[in-house]
CSV table of C-alpha atoms and ligand atoms in Angstrom, one decimal:
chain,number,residue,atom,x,y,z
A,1,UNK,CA,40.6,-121.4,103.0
A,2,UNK,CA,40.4,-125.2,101.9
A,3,UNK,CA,38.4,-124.6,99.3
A,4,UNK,CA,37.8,-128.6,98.8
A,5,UNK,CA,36.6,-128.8,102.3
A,6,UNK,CA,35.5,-125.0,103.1
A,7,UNK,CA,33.7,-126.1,106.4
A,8,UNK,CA,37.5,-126.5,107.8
A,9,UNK,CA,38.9,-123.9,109.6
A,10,UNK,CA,42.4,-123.2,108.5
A,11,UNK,CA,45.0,-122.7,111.5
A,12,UNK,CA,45.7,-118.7,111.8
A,13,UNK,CA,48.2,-116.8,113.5
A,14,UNK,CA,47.4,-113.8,115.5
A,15,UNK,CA,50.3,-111.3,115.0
A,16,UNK,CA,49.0,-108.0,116.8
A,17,UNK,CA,46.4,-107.5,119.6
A,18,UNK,CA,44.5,-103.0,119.2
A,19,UNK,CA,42.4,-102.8,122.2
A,20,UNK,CA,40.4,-100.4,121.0
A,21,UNK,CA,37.5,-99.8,123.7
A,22,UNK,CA,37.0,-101.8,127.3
A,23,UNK,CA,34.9,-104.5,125.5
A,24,UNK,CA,36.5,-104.2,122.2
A,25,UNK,CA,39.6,-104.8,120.8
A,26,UNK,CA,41.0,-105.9,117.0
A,27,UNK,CA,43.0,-108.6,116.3
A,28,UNK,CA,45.5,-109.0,112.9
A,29,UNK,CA,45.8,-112.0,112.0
A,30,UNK,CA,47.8,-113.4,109.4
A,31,UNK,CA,45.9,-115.2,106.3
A,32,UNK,CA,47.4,-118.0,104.4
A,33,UNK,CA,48.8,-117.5,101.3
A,34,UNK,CA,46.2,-118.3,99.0
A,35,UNK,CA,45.4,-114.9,97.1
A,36,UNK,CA,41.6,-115.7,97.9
A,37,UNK,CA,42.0,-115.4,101.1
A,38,UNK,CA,44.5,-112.6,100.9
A,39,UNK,CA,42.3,-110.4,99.1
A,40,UNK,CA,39.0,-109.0,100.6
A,41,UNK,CA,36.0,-106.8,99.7
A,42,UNK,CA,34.5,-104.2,102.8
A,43,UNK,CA,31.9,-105.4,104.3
A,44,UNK,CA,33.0,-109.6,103.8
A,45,UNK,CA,33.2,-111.7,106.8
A,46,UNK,CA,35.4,-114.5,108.3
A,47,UNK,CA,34.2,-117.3,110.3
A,48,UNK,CA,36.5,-117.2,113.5
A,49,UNK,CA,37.1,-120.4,115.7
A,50,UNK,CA,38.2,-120.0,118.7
A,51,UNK,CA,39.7,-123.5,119.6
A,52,UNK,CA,37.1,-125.7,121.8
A,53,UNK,CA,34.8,-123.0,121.8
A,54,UNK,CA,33.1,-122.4,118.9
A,55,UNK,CA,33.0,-120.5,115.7
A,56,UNK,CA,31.3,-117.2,115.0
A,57,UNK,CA,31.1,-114.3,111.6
A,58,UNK,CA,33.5,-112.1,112.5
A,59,UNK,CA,33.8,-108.6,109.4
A,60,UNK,CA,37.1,-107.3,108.2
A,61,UNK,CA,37.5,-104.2,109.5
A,62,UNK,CA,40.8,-103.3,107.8
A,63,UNK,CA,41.9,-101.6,104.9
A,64,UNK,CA,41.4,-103.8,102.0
A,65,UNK,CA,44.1,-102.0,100.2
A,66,UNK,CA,46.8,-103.3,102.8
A,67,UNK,CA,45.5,-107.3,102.9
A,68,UNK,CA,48.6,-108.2,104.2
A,69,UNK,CA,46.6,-108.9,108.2
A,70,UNK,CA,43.0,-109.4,108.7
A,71,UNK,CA,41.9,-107.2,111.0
A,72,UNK,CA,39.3,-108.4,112.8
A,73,UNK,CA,37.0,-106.2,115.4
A,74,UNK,CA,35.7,-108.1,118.2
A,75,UNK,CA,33.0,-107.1,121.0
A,76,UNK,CA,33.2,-109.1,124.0
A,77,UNK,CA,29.6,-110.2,123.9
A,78,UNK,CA,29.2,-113.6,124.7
A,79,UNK,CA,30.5,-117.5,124.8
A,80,UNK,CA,32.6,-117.3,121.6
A,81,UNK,CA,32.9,-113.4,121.2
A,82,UNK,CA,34.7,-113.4,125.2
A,83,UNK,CA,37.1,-116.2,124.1
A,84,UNK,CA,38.6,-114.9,121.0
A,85,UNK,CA,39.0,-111.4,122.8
A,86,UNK,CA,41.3,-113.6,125.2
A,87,UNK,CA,44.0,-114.6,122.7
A,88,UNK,CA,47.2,-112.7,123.0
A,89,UNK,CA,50.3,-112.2,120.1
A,90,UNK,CA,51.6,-115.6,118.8
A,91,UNK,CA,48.0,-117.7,119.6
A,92,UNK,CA,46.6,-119.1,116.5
A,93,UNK,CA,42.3,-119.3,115.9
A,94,UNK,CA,40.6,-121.0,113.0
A,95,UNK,CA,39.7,-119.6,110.1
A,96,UNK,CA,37.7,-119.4,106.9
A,97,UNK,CA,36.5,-117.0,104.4
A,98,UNK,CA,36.4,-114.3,103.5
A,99,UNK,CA,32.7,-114.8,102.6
A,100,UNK,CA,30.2,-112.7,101.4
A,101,UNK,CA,28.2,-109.8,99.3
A,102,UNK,CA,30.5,-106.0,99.9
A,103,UNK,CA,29.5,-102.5,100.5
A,104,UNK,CA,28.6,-100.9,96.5
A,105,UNK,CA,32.3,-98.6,96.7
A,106,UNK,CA,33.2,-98.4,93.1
A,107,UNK,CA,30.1,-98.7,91.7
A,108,UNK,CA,29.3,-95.6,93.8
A,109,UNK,CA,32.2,-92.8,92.4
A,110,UNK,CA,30.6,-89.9,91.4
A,111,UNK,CA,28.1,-90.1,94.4
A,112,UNK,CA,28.4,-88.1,97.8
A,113,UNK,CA,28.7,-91.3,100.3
A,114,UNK,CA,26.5,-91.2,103.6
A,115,UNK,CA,27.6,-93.7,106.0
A,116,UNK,CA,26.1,-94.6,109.4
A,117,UNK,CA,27.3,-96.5,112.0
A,118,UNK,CA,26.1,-97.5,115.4
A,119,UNK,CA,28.6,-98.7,118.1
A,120,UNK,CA,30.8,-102.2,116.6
A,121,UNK,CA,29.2,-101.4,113.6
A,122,UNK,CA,31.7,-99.0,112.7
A,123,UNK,CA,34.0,-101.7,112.2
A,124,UNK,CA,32.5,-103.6,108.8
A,125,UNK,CA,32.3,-100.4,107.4
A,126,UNK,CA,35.7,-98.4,107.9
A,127,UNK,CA,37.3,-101.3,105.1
A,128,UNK,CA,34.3,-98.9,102.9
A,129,UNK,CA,36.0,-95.9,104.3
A,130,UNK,CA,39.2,-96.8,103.5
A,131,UNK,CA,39.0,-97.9,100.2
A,132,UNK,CA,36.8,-94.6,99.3
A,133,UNK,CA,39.5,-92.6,100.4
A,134,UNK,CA,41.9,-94.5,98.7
A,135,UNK,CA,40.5,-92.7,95.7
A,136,UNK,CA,38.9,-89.3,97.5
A,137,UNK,CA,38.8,-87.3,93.9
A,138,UNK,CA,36.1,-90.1,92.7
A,139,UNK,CA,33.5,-89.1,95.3
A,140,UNK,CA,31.7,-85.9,95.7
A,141,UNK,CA,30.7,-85.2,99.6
A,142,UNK,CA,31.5,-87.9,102.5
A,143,UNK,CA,29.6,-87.9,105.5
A,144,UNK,CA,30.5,-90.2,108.6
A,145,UNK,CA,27.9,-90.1,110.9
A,146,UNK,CA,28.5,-92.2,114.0
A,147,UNK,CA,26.8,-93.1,117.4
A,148,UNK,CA,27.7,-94.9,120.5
A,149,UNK,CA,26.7,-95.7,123.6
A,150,UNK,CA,29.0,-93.7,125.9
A,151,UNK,CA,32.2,-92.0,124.9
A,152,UNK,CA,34.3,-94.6,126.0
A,153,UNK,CA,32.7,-97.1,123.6
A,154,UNK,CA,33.6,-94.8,120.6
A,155,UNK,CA,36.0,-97.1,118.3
A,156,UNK,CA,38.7,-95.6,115.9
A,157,UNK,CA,38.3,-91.8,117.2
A,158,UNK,CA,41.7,-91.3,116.8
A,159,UNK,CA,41.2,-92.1,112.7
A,160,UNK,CA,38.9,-89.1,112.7
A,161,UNK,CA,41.0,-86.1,112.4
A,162,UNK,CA,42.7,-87.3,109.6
A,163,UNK,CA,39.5,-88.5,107.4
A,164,UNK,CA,38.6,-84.7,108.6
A,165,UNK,CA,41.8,-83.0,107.9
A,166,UNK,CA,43.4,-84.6,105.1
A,167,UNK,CA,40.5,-86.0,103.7
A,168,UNK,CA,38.1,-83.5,103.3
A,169,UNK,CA,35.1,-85.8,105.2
A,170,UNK,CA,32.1,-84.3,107.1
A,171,UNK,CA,32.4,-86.5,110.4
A,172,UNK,CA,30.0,-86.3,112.9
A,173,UNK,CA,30.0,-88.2,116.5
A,174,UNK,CA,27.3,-88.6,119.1
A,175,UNK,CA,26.9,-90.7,122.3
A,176,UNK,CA,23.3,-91.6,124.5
A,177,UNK,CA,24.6,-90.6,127.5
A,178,UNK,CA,27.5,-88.3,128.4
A,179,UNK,CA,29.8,-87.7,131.4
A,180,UNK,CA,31.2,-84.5,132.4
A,181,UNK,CA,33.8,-83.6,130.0
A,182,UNK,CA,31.9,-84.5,126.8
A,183,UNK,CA,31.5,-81.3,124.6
A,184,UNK,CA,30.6,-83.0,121.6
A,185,UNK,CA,26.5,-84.3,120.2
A,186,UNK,CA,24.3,-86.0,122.5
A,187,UNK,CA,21.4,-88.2,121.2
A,188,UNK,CA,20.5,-90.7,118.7
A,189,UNK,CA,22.8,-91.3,115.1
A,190,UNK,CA,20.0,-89.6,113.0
A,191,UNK,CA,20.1,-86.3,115.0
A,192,UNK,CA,23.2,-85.7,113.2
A,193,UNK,CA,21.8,-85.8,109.5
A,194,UNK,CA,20.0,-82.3,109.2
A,195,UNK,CA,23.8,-80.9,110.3
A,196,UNK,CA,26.1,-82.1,107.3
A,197,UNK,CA,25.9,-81.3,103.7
A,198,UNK,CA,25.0,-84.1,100.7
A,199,UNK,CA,22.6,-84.0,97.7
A,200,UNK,CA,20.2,-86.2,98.4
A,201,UNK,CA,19.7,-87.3,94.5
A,202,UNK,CA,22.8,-88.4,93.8
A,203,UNK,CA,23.9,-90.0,96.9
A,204,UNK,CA,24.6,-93.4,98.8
A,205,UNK,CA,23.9,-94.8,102.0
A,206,UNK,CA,25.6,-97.2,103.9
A,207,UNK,CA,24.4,-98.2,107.5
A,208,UNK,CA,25.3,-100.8,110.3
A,209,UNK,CA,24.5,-100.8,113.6
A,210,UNK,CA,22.0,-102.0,116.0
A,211,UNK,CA,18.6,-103.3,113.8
A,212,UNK,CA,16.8,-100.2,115.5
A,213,UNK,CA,19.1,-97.6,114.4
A,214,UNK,CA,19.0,-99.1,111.0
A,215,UNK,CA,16.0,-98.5,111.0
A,216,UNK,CA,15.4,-95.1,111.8
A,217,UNK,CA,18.5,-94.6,110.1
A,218,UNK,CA,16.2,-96.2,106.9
A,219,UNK,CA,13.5,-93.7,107.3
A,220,UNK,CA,15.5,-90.6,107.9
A,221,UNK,CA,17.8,-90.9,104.9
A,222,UNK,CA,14.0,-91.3,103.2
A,223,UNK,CA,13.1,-88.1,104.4
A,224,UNK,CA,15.8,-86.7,103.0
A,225,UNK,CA,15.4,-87.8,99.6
A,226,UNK,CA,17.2,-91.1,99.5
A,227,UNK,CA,15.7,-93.1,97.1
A,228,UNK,CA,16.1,-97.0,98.8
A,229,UNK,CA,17.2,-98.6,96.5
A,230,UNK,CA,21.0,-96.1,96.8
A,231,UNK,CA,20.6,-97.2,100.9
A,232,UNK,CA,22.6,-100.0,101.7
A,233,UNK,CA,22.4,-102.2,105.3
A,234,UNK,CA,24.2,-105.0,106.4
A,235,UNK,CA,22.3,-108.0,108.3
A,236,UNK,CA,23.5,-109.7,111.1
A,237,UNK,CA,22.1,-113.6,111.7
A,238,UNK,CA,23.1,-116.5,113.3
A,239,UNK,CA,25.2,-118.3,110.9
A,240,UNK,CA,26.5,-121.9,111.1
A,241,UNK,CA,28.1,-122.7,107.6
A,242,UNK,CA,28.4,-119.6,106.1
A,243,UNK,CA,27.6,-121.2,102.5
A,244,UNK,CA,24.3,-121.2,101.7
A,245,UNK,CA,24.3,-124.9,103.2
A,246,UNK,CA,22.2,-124.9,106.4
A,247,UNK,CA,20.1,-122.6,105.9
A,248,UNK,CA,20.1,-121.2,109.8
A,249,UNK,CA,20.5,-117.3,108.1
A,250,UNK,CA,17.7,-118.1,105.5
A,251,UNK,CA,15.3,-115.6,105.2
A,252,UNK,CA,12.8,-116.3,102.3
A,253,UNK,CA,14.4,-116.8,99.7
A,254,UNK,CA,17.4,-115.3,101.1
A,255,UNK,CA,20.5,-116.4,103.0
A,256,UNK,CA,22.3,-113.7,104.9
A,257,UNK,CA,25.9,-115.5,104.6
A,258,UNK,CA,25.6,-115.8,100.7
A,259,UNK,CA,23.7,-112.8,99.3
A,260,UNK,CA,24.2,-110.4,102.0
A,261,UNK,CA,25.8,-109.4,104.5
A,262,UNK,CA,25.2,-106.0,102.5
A,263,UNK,CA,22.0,-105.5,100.7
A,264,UNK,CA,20.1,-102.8,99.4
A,265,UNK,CA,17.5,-102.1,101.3
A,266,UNK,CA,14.7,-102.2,98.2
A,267,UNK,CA,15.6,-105.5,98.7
A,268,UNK,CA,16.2,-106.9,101.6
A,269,UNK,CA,13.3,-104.5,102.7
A,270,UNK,CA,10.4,-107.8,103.0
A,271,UNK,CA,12.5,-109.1,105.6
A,272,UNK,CA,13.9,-106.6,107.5
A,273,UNK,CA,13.0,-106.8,111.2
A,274,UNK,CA,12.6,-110.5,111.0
A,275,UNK,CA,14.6,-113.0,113.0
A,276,UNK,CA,14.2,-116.2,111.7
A,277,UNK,CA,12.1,-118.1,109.2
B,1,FAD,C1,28.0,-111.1,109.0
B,1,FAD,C2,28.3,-110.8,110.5
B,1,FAD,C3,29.4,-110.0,110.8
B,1,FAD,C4,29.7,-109.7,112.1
B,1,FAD,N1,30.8,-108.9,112.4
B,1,FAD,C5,31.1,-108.7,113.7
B,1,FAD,C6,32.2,-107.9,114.0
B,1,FAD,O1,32.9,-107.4,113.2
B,1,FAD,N2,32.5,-107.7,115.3
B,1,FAD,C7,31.7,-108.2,116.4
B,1,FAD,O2,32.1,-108.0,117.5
B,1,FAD,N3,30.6,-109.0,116.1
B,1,FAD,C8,30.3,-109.2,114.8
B,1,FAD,N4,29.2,-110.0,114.5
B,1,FAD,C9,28.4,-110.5,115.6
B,1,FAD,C10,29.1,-111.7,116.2
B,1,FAD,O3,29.0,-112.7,115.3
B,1,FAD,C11,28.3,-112.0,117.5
B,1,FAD,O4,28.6,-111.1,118.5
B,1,FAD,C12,28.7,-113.4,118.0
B,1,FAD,O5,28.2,-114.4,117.1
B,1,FAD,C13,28.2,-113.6,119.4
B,1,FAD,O6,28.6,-114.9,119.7
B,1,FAD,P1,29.0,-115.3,121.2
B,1,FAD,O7,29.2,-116.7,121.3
B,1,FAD,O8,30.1,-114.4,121.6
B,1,FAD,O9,27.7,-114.8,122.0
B,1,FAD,P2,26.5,-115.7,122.5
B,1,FAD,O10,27.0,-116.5,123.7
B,1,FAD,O11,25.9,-116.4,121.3
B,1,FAD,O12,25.5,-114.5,123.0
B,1,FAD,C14,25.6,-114.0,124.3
B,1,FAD,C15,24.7,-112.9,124.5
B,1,FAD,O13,25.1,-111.8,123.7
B,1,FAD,C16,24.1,-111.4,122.9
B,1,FAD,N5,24.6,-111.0,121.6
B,1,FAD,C17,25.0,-111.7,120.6
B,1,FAD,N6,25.5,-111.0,119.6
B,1,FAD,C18,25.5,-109.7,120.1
B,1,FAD,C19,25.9,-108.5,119.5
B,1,FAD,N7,26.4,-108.4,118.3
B,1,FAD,N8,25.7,-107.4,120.3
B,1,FAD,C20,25.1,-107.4,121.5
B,1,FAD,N9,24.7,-108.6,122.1
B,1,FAD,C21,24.9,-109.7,121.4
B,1,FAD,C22,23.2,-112.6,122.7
B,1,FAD,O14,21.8,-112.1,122.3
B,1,FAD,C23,23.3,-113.3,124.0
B,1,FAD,O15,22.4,-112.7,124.9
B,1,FAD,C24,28.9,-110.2,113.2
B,1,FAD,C25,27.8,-111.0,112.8
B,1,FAD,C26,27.5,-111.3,111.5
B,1,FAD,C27,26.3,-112.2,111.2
B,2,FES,S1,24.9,-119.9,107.6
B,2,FES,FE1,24.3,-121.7,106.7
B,2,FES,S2,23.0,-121.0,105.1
B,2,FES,FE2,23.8,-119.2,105.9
């Protein structure tokens, strides 16, 4: 990033295209070579510009122990979203970042680690999943709890069996709706909690996804015993300058793009559920 002008995008290369799901797919791009910018924490942001089009926060979704590409996980939502999920190997985008508050990794070993994920939510917080497994012996239990829509919007199955398998982690997968071959959990995220093992007292949360599952999500892990201040969400706002500058994330005192993403929820809890001030 230009740090004396960080409101210019830098020119980025996309090396690789992952489709991941029929809406979804991940781009790598390659950062400059500025250590800033090669260096990430999970749950950080870049601001992708997709030339003529516009610019919108984008989350790593890679493995901040291989910064070598961003990844970048993109749902083909809207104006800016479609056009960035149109660019092939060799296109370049704009870029700058990475910006932003990170999921609480280290300062969570010797907790069991509950994370929650609703559909492209996943994607900010597998960097989290990586980098806890980078270092498994340093965390008690690991639960991976994650919902989608249908099973064919269900990102990064294929990383399951190994976070299973090698890794020792409790994951657990449900849709809304299923077709005919679907064997596994139907139902919403938080069905899934009373089925895996964590102590309550000496765990952390993480949770992204849809504002509505967050917040059930919220009140579940509650139930349980979490106290809120070890529950951690990530916010998702309309952001222009990703700087503190313009103030379109500001909530209260607050700005989305500076202090969050990632908050704990004692925190962020008087403004939760509000769009815009
Ligand atoms: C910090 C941060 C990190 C983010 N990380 C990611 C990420 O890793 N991957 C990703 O795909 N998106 C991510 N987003 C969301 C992404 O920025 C928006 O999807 C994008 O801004 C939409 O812009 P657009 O021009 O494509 O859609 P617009 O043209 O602005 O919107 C088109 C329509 O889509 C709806 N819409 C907008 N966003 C979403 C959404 N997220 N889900 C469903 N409907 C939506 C709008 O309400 C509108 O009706 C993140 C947002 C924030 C704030
Ligand atoms: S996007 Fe401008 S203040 Fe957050």
């Amino acid at each position: 990033m230009d740090v004396a002008n960080p409101m210019v995008p830098e020119t980025r290369r996309v090396k690789r295209v992952i489709r991941e799901t029929h809406d979804t797919l991940t781009l790598c791009v390659e950062p400059g070579d500025d250590e800033a910018e090669r260096s990430f924490a999970p749950g950080q942001f870049n601001m992708l510009y997709a030339f003529g089009v516009g610019e919108v926060p984008i989350s790593i979704s890679g493995d901040p122990g291989k910064p070598r590409l961003w990844h970048h996980t993109i749902r083909d939502v809207g104006t800016v979203s479609h056009a960035l999920t149109q660019l092939k190997a060799g296109d370049t985008l704009g870029a700058r970042g990475p910006f932003g508050s990170a999921w609480p990794v280290t300062a969570s070993r010797g907790s069991d680690i509950v994370i929650m994920a609703g559909g492209i939510g996943l994607a900010p917080l597998r960097p989290a999943i990586y980098a806890i497994l980078a270092e498994r012996d340093q965390y008690g239990e690991i639960v991976v709890l994650y919902g989608a829509r249908t099973q064919k919007d269900l990102l990064f199955s294929k990383e399951f069996e190994s976070w299973r398998g090698k890794y020792g982690v409790q994951v657990r997968v449900t849709i809304d709706s299923a077709g005919p071959y679907w064997k596994g959990n139907v139902g919403v995220v938080t069905t899934l909690l009373p089925r895996v093992r964590f102590d309550p007292a000496h765990t952390v949360a993480m949770i992204c996804g849809p504002e509505v599952m967050m917040r059930f999500s919220v009140i579940e892990l509650k139930n349980h015993g979490i106290d809120e201040k070890n529950i951690h969400i990530t916010m998702e706002r309309n952001m222009k300058c990703a700087l503190g500058f313009c103030g379109h994330c500001q909530l209260g005192p607050t700005f989305i793009c500076k202090d969050g993403p990632v908050f704990s929820f004692d925190r962020i809890k008087p403004f939760f559920g509000i769009r815009e001030i």
